[in-house]
XYZ file of C-alpha atoms in Angstrom:
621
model
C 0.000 0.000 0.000
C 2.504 2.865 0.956
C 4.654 1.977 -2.094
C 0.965 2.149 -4.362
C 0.541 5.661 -2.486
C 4.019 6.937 -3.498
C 3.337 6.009 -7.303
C -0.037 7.207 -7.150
C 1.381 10.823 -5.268
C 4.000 11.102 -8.692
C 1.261 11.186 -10.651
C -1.036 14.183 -9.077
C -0.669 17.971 -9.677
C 2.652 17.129 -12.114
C 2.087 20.801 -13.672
C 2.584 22.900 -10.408
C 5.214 20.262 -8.133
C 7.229 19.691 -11.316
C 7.513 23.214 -12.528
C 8.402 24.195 -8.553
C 11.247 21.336 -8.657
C 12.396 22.077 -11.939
C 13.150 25.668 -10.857
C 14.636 24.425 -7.334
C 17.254 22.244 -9.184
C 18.303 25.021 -11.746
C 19.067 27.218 -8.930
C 21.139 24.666 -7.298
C 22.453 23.533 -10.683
C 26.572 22.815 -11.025
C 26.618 21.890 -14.156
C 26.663 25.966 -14.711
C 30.559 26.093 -14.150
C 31.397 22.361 -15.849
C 31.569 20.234 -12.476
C 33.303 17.330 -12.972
C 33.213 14.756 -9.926
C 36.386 13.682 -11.007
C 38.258 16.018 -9.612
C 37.274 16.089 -6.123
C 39.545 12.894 -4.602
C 40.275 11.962 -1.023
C 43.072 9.811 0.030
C 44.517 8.600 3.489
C 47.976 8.818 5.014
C 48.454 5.201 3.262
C 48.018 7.194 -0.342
C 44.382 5.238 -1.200
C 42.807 7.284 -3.162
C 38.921 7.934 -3.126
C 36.427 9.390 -5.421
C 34.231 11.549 -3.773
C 30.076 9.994 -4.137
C 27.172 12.131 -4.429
C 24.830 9.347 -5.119
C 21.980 8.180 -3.135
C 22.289 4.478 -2.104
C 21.889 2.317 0.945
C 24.981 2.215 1.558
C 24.688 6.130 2.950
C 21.990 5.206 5.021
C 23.963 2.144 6.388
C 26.711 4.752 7.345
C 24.721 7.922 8.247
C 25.246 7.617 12.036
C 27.587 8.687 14.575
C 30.583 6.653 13.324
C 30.112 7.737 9.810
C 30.622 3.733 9.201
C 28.150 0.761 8.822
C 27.354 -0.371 12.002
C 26.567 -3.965 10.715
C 28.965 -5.636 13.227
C 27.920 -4.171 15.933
C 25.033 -3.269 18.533
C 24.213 0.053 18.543
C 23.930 1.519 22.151
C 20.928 3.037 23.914
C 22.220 6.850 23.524
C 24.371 7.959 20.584
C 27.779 8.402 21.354
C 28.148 5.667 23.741
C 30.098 2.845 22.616
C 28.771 0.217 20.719
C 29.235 -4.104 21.755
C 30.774 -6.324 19.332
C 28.881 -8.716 17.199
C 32.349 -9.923 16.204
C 35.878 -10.008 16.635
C 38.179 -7.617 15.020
C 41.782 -8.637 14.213
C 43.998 -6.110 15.358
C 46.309 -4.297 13.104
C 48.513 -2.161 15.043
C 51.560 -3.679 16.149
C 52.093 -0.519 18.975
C 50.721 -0.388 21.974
C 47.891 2.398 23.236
C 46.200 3.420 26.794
C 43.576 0.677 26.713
C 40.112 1.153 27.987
C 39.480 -0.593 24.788
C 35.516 -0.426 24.571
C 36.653 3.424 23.596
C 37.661 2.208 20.249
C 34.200 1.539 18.891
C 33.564 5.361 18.637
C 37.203 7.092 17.976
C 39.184 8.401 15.211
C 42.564 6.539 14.070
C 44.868 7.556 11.385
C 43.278 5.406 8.738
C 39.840 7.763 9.432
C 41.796 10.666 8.765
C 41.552 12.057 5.023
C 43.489 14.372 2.953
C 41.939 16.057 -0.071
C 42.888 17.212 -3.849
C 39.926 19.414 -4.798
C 39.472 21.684 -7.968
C 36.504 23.788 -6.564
C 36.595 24.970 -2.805
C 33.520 21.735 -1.012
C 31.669 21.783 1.817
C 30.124 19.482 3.056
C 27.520 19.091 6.054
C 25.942 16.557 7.925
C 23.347 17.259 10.605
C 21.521 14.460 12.835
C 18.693 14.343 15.022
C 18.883 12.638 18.628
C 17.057 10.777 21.082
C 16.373 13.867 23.490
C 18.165 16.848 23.808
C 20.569 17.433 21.375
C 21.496 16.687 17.706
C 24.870 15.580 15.819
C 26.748 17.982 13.568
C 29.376 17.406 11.151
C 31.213 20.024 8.636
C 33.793 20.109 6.350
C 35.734 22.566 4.530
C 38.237 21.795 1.819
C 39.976 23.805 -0.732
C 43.075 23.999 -2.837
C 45.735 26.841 -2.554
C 46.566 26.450 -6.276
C 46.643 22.794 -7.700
C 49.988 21.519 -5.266
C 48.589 22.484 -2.208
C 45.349 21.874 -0.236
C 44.036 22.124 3.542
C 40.927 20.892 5.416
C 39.086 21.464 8.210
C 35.919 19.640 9.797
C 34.376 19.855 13.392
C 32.225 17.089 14.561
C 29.974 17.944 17.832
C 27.450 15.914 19.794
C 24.936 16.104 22.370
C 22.727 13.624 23.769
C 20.670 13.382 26.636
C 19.233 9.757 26.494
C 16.072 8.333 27.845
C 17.731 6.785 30.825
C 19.220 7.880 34.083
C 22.727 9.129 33.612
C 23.100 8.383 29.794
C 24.278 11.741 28.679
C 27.064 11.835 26.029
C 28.435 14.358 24.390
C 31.532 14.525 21.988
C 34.033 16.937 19.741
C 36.311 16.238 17.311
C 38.191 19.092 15.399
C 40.553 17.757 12.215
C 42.999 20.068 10.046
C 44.887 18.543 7.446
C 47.288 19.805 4.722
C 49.298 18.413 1.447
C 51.545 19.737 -0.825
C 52.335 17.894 -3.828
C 55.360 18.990 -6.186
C 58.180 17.170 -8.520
C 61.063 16.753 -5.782
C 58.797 17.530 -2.445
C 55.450 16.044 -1.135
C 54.514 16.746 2.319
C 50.906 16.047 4.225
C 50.196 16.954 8.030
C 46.924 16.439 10.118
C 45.816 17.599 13.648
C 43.301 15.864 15.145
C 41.830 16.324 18.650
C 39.364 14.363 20.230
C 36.788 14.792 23.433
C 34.639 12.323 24.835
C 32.346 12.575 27.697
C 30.120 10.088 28.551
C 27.893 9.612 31.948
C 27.945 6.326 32.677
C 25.081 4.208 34.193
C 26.425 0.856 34.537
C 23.161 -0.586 32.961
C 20.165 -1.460 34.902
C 19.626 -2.382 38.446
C 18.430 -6.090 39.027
C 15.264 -5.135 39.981
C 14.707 -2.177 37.423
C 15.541 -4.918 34.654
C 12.252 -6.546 35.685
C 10.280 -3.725 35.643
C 11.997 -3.114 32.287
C 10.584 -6.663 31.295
C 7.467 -6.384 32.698
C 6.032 -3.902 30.107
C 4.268 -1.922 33.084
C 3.387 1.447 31.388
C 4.691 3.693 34.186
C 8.124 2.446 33.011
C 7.467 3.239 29.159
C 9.019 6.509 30.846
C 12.683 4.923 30.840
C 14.074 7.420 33.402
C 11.919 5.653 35.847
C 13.853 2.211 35.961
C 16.914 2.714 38.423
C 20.521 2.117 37.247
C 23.936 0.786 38.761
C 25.778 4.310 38.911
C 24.114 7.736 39.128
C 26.414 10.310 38.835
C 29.480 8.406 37.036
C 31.463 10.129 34.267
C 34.313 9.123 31.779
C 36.163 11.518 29.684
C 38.782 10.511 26.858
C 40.901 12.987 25.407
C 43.019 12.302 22.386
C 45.252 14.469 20.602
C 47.255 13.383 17.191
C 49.816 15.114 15.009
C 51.221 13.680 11.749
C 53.862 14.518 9.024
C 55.152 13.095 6.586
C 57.729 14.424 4.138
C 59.126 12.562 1.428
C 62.139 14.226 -0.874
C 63.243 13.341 -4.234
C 66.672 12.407 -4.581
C 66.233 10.651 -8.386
C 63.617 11.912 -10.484
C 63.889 9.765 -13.613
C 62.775 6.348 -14.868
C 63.849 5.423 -11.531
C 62.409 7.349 -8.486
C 64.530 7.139 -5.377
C 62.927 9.053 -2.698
C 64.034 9.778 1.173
C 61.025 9.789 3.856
C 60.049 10.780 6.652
C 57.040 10.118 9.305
C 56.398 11.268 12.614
C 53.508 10.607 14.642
C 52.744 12.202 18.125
C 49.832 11.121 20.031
C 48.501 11.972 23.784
C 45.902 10.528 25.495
C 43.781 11.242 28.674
C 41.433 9.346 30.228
C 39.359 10.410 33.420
C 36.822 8.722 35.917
C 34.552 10.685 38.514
C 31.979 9.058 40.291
C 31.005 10.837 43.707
C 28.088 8.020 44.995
C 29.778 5.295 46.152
C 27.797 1.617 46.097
C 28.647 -1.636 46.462
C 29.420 -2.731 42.677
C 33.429 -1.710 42.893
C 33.615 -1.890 46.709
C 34.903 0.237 49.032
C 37.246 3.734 48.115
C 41.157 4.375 49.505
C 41.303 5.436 52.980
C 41.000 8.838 53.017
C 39.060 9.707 50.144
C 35.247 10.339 49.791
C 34.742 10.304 45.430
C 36.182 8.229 42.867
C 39.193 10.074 40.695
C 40.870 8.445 38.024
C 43.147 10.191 35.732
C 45.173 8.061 33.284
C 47.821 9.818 30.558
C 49.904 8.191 27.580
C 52.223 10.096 25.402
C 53.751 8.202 22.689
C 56.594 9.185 19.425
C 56.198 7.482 16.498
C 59.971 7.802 13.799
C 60.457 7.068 11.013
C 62.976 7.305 7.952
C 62.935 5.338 5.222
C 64.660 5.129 1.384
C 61.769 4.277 -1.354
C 63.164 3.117 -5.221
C 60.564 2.878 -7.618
C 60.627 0.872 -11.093
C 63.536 -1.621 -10.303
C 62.761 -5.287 -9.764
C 59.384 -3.783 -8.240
C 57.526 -0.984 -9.073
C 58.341 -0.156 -5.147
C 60.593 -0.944 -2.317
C 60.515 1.407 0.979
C 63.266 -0.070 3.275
C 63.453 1.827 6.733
C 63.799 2.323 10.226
C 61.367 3.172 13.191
C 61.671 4.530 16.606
C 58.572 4.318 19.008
C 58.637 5.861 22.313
C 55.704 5.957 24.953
C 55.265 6.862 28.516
C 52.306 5.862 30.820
C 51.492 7.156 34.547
C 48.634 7.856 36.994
C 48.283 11.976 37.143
C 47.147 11.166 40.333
C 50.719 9.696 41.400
C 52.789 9.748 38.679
C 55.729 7.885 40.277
C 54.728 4.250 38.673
C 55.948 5.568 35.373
C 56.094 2.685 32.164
C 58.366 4.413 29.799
C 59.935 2.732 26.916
C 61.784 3.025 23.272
C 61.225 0.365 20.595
C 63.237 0.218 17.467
C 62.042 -1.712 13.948
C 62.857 -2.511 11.328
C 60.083 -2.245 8.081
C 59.996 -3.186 4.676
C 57.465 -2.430 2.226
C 57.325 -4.271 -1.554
C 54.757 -3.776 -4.078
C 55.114 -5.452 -7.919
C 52.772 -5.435 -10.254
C 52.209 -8.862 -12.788
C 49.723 -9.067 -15.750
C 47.154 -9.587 -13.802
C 48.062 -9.894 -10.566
C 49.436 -7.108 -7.785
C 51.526 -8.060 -5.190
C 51.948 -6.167 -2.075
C 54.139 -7.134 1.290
C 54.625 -4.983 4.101
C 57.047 -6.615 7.201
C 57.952 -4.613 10.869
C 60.364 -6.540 12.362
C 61.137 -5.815 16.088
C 64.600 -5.206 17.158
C 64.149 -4.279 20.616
C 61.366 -3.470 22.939
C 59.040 -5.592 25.581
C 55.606 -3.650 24.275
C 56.028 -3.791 20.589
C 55.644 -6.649 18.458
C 56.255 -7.788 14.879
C 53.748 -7.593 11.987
C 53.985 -9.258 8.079
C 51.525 -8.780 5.559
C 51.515 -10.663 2.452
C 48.352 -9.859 -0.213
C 47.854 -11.292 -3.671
C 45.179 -9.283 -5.659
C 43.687 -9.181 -8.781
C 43.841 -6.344 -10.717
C 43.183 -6.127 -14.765
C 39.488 -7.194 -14.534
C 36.197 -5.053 -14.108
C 33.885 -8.412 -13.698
C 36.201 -9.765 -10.795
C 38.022 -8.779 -7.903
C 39.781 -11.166 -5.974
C 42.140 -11.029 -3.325
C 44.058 -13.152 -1.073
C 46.099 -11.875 2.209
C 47.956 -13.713 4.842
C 48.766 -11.281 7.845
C 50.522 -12.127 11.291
C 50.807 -9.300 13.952
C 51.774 -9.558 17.990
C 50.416 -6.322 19.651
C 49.696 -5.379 23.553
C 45.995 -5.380 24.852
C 47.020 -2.147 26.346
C 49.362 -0.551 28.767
C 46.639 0.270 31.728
C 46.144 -3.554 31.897
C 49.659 -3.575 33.026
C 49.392 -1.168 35.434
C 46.141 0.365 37.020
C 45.779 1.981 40.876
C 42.263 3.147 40.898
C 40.461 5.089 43.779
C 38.698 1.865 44.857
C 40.602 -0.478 47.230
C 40.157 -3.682 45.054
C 41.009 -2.632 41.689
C 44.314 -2.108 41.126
C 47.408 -4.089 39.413
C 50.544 -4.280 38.426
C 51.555 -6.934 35.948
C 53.318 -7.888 32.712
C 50.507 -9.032 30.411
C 51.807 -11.072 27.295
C 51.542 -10.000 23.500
C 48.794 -10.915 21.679
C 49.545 -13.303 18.849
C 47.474 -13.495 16.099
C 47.463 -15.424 12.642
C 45.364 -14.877 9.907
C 44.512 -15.893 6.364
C 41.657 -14.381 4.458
C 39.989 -14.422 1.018
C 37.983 -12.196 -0.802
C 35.881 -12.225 -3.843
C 34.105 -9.297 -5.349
C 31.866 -10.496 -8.440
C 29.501 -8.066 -9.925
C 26.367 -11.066 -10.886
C 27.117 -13.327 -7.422
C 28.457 -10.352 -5.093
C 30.682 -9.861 -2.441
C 32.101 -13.008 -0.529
C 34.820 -13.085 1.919
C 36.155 -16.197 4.607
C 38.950 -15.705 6.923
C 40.319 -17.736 9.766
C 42.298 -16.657 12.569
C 44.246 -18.429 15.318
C 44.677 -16.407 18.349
C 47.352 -16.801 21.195
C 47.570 -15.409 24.196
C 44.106 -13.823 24.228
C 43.009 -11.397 26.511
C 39.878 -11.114 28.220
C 38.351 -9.602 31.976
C 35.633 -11.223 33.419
C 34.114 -10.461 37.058
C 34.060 -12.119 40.598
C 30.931 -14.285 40.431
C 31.727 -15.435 43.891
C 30.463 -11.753 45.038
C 27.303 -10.806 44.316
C 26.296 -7.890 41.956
C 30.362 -7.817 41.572
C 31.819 -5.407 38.684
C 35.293 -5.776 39.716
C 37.559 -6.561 37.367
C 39.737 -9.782 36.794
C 42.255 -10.016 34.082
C 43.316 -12.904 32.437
C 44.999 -14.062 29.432
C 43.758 -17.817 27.145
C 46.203 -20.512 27.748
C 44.899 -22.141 24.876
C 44.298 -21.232 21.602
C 41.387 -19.423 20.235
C 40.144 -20.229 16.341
C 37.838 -18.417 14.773
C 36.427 -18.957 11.077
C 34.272 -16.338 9.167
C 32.151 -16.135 6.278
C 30.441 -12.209 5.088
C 28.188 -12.491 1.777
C 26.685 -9.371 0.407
C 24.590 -8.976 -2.890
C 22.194 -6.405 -3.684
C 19.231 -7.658 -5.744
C 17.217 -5.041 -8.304
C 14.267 -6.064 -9.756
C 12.690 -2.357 -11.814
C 12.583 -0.060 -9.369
C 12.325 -2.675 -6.281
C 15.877 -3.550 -4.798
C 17.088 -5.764 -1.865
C 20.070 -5.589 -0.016
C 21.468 -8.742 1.929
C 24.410 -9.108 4.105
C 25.300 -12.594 5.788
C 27.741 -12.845 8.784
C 28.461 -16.051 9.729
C 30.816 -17.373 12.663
C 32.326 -20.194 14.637
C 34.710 -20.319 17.571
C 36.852 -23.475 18.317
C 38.121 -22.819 21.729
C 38.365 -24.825 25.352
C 36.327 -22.365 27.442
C 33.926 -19.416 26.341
C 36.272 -16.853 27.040
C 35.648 -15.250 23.027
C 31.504 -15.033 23.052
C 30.370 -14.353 19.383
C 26.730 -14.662 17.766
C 26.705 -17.273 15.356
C 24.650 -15.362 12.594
C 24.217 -12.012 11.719
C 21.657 -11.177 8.890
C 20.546 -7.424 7.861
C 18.472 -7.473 4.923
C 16.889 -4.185 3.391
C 13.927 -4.608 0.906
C 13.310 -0.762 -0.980
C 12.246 1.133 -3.712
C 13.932 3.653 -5.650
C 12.092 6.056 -8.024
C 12.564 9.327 -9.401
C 10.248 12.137 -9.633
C 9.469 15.440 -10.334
C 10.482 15.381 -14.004
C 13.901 13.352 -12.172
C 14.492 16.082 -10.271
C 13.847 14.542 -7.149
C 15.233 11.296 -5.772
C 13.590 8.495 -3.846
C 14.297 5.558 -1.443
C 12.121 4.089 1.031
C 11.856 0.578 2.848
C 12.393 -1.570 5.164
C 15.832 -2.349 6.752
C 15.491 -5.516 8.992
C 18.608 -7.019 11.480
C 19.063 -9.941 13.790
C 21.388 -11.795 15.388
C 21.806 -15.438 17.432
C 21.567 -15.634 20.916
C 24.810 -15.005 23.022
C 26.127 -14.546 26.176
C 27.045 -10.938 25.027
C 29.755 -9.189 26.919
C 28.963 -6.679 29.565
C 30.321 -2.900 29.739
C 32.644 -1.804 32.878
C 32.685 1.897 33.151
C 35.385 2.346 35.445
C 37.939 0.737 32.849
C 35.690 1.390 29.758
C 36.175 -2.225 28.644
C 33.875 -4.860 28.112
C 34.078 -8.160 30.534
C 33.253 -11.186 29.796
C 29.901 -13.146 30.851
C 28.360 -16.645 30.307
C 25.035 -16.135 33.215
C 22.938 -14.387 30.199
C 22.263 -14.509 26.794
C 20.880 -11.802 24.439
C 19.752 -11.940 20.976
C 17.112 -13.192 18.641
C 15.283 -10.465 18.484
C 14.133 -8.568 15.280
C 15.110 -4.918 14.718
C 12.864 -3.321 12.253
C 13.680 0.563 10.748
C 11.787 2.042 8.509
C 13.455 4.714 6.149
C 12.451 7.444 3.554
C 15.281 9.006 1.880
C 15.196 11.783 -1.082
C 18.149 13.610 -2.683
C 18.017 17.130 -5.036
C 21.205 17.308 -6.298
C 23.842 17.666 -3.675
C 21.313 17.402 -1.121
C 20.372 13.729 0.714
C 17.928 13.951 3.341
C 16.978 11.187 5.518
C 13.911 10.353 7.503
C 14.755 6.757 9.375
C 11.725 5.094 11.951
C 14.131 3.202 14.161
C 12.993 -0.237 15.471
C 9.212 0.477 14.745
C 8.585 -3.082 15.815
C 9.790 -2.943 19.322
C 6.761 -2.995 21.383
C 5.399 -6.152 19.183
C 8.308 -7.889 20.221
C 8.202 -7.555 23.651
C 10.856 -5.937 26.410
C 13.251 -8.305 25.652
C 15.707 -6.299 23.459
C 19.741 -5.480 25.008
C 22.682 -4.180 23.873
C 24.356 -5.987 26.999
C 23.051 -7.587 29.411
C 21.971 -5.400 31.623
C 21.572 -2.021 28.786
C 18.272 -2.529 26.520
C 18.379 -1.594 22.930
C 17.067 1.112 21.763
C 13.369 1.633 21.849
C 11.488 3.390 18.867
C 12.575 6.582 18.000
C 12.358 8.907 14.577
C 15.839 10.363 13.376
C 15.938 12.811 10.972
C 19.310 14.115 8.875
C 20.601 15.570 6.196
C 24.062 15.277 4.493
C 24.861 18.141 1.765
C 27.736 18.558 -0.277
C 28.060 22.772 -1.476
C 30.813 22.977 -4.630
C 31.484 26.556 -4.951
């Protein structure tokens, strides 16, 4: 019926809605001064180059959110800009150690986020977000080129969010400036990047309040009602990055030889205040009356390296790196781990008839924290039917250096320890075909994994254990995605599948994950005006999900309760004029036919239903 009613609206007062939409797109027209979408291009630090797309497709509305990234392998929390739980496990590509309070990483920035730009018209581009209460999301971007070898960027992301529960406000800014210069014997590209998190942290629901939750009594359809673990707890994260890299040309002929250089500087703060004191982390330190704890990291990333093009391969980079860190407790800074790590890397890229070869090795030659990481990948590259790739990567890397050491304001949670690097193997294939889609396997073996888990033998306990596997951990995945069109009627499926070999459940994964979005696409207003509008449907297997610890912002392991299995139903309506998408998303319309029995952990329910509006618009000038 509603897709009848939007063929039968197309087709009603065409003289007066056409003629008003005609004249709206000529006066947003670019084709005035001979746009070409060609020339806009954004690349990262790694050089991968990106077209920029204008289009409307479900892929934008899988990535419209706070992450600006689909959210497919993940649960999305209760508030935005809370973190998100895992649906599966990511291998870890950084062979450096960080901070920690690892459930952060969900909803930060790295390098590989991080985009520089080569524009030939000055582009904006904003992105604006409704909320739950309170609030809204913001995103702009300004990019232009000096003259055509040099460009800079800015963007400012903000957020505020009250939440429907107790204690659930989050709020966030993130300010980026980038530059690039590109000339015959110099190329240079810098970013800034700072990031703030705050996030008022509930702990999830009381026992009690998650059976009122479950009971569907209407005086709790008011969510601040139900009672939750912590009432005035607050985390803040505060990252800071700044990167170079300058590369010179020494030969400048058939044969490029080039001298490089990187540096990398990166501080990071992380803050806990919680004034009410309960019985969930125990009693405080003698003498104090409020939780206070103030972690900082400071690490220096070298490196110079000799590149020679168009010899046996089309590249070798051969070179040497220096990382240096330092971790202590602002509180007492006196329990300082400092330390300097040298490596050695090697980076080798050939190109066959049709076949690519890339290899990139770090080798450790000192250091306790840093660990080794090889990359070999085979890919296809001379056909447009067929994409296929094949990559074999091995990296060690530290689960994170407050796991090592950690004196909190609570008696009973602190450490000091020399946690093991995580070793992990992995082989993985991918195939890209344009009739049978997207298909990708990978297995991993992991050693030494590292996981927290909580004192059952205490009741109501969220103190923290750590522990590393003594066994290994294997883990096999399959991801299928195909999008199906049939006239104006498309769907969109995407298939996770997952199994873990391993001797206790220490690595908790769903074994499915299915999202499938059934919508139609249509054009109106003499084309003017863009449609999409559907359904976009998600669920997942039952599993004993992990839970969320504020006080280290990492997730702990649980096998008492499982969540999953239930359906999450959005409906969307999206529309684009020209540069313009807007986006009108229904999220989880079916969650009072379901009944309360939707979490994002254990004790933290889904979302309930909610409308979102947004916009993202791109302004060539």
């Amino acid at each position: 019926m509603f897709f009848y009613t939007i063929n039968s609206f197309t087709q009603i007062n065409e003289g007066a809605l056409n003629e008003a939409f005609s004249n709206l797109g000529d006066s947003m027209s670019i084709e005035a001064f001979n746009f070409d979408i060609n020339k806009i291009k954004k690349f990262n630090f790694q050089g991968d180059t990106i077209l920029l797309d204008t289009t409307l497709n479900i892929n934008k509305l899988y990535n419209f959110n706070y992450r600006r990234k689909d959210n497919f392998e993940f649960i999305k929390p209760n508030n935005v800009g809370q973190v998100y739980n895992n649906l599966s496990y990511e291998i870890e590509h950084s062979n450096y150690p960080s901070i920690g309070f690892n459930a952060n990483k969900t909803i930060i920035q790295f390098e590989d986020d991080i985009y520089f730009y080569d524009v030939a018209y000055p582009v904006t581009e904003l992105l604006f977000k409704t909320v739950y209460s309170q609030g809204q999301l913001t995103d702009v971007l300004f990019t232009t080129n000096v003259n055509r070898k040099l460009n800079f960027s800015l963007s400012f992301k903000a957020l505020r969010s009250l939440g429907k529960y107790q204690n659930s406000l989050s709020g966030s800014k993130n300010f980026n400036f980038t530059y690039n210069y590109n000339s015959e014997k110099f190329s240079s590209k810098m970013f800034y990047v700072s990031q703030r998190l705050e996030k008022h942290e509930n702990g999830g629901l009381t026992t009690i309040s998650i059976d009122d939750f479950e009971s569907k009594d209407d005086v709790f359809d008011e969510r601040s009602k139900l009672n939750v673990k912590f009432e005035d707890a607050i985390n803040i994260y505060f990252k800071r990055n700044f990167f170079s890299k300058n590369s010179f040309n020494l030969i400048n002929n058939n044969k490029k030889l080039s001298f490089n250089h990187t540096l990398l500087y990166s501080t990071i703060n992380n803050a806990y205040d919680q004034k009410t004191i309960n019985n969930y982390y125990g009693e405080l330190n003698s003498g104090l009356i409020s939780a206070k704890d103030n972690y900082k990291f400071r690490s220096i990333f070298n490196k110079i390296s000799l590149n020679l093009s168009n010899l046996i391969f089309d590249s070798i980079e051969a070179g040497l790196i220096n990382f240096n860190f330092e971790y202590f407790n602002l509180n007492n800074n006196e329990n300082k781990i400092r330390e300097s790590s040298n490596l050695f890397s090697l980076k080798l890229t050939k190109g066959f008839e049709i076949l690519d070869l890339d290899i990139d090795l770090q080798k450790k030659i000192n250091g306790e924290r840093v660990g080794d990481k090889y990359m070999f990948m085979v890919r296809t590259s001379k056909s447009d039917k067929i994409d296929m790739s094949l990559k074999f990567m091995s990296t060690k890397s530290h689960p994170g250096l407050m796991y090592d050491y950690y004196d909190s304001s609570f008696k009973n949670i602190k450490w000091e320890k020399s946690n093991k690097l995580i070793s992990i193997n992995s082989i993985q294939f991918k195939l890209n075909d344009k009739r049978f889609g997207e298909f990708q396997i990978s297995g991993s073996k992991i050693m030494n994994y590292f996981y927290i888990y909580t004192d059952n033998q205490i009741e109501e306990s969220y103190l923290p254990v750590l522990n590393q596997a003594s066994f290994n951990i294997d883990l096999l995945k399959l991801n299928y995605n195909k999008n199906f069109t049939f006239g104006k009627f498309s769907i969109d499926n995407t298939l996770l599948l997952q199994k873990v070999k391993q001797k206790e459940y220490v690595l908790n994964l769903p074994k499915y994950v299915f999202r499938n979005s059934f919508y139609i696409s249509e054009k109106i207003f003499n084309n003017v005006l863009e449609i999409q509008s559907g359904f976009n449907f998600k669920i997942f297997s039952k599993f004993f999900a992990d839970e969320y610890n504020p006080v280290i912002s990492t997730f702990h392991t649980q096998n008492e309760k499982k969540i999953g299995e239930y359906p999450i139903v959005d409906f969307f309506l999206n529309a684009k004029i020209r540069q313009t998408r807007l986006f009108f998303i229904f999220e989880h319309i079916n969650s009072s036919l379901t009944g309360n029995k939707f979490y994002y952990t254990p004790s933290m329910p889904y979302r309930d239903s909610g409308f979102r509006f947004g916009l993202n618009w791109n302004l060539f000038n």
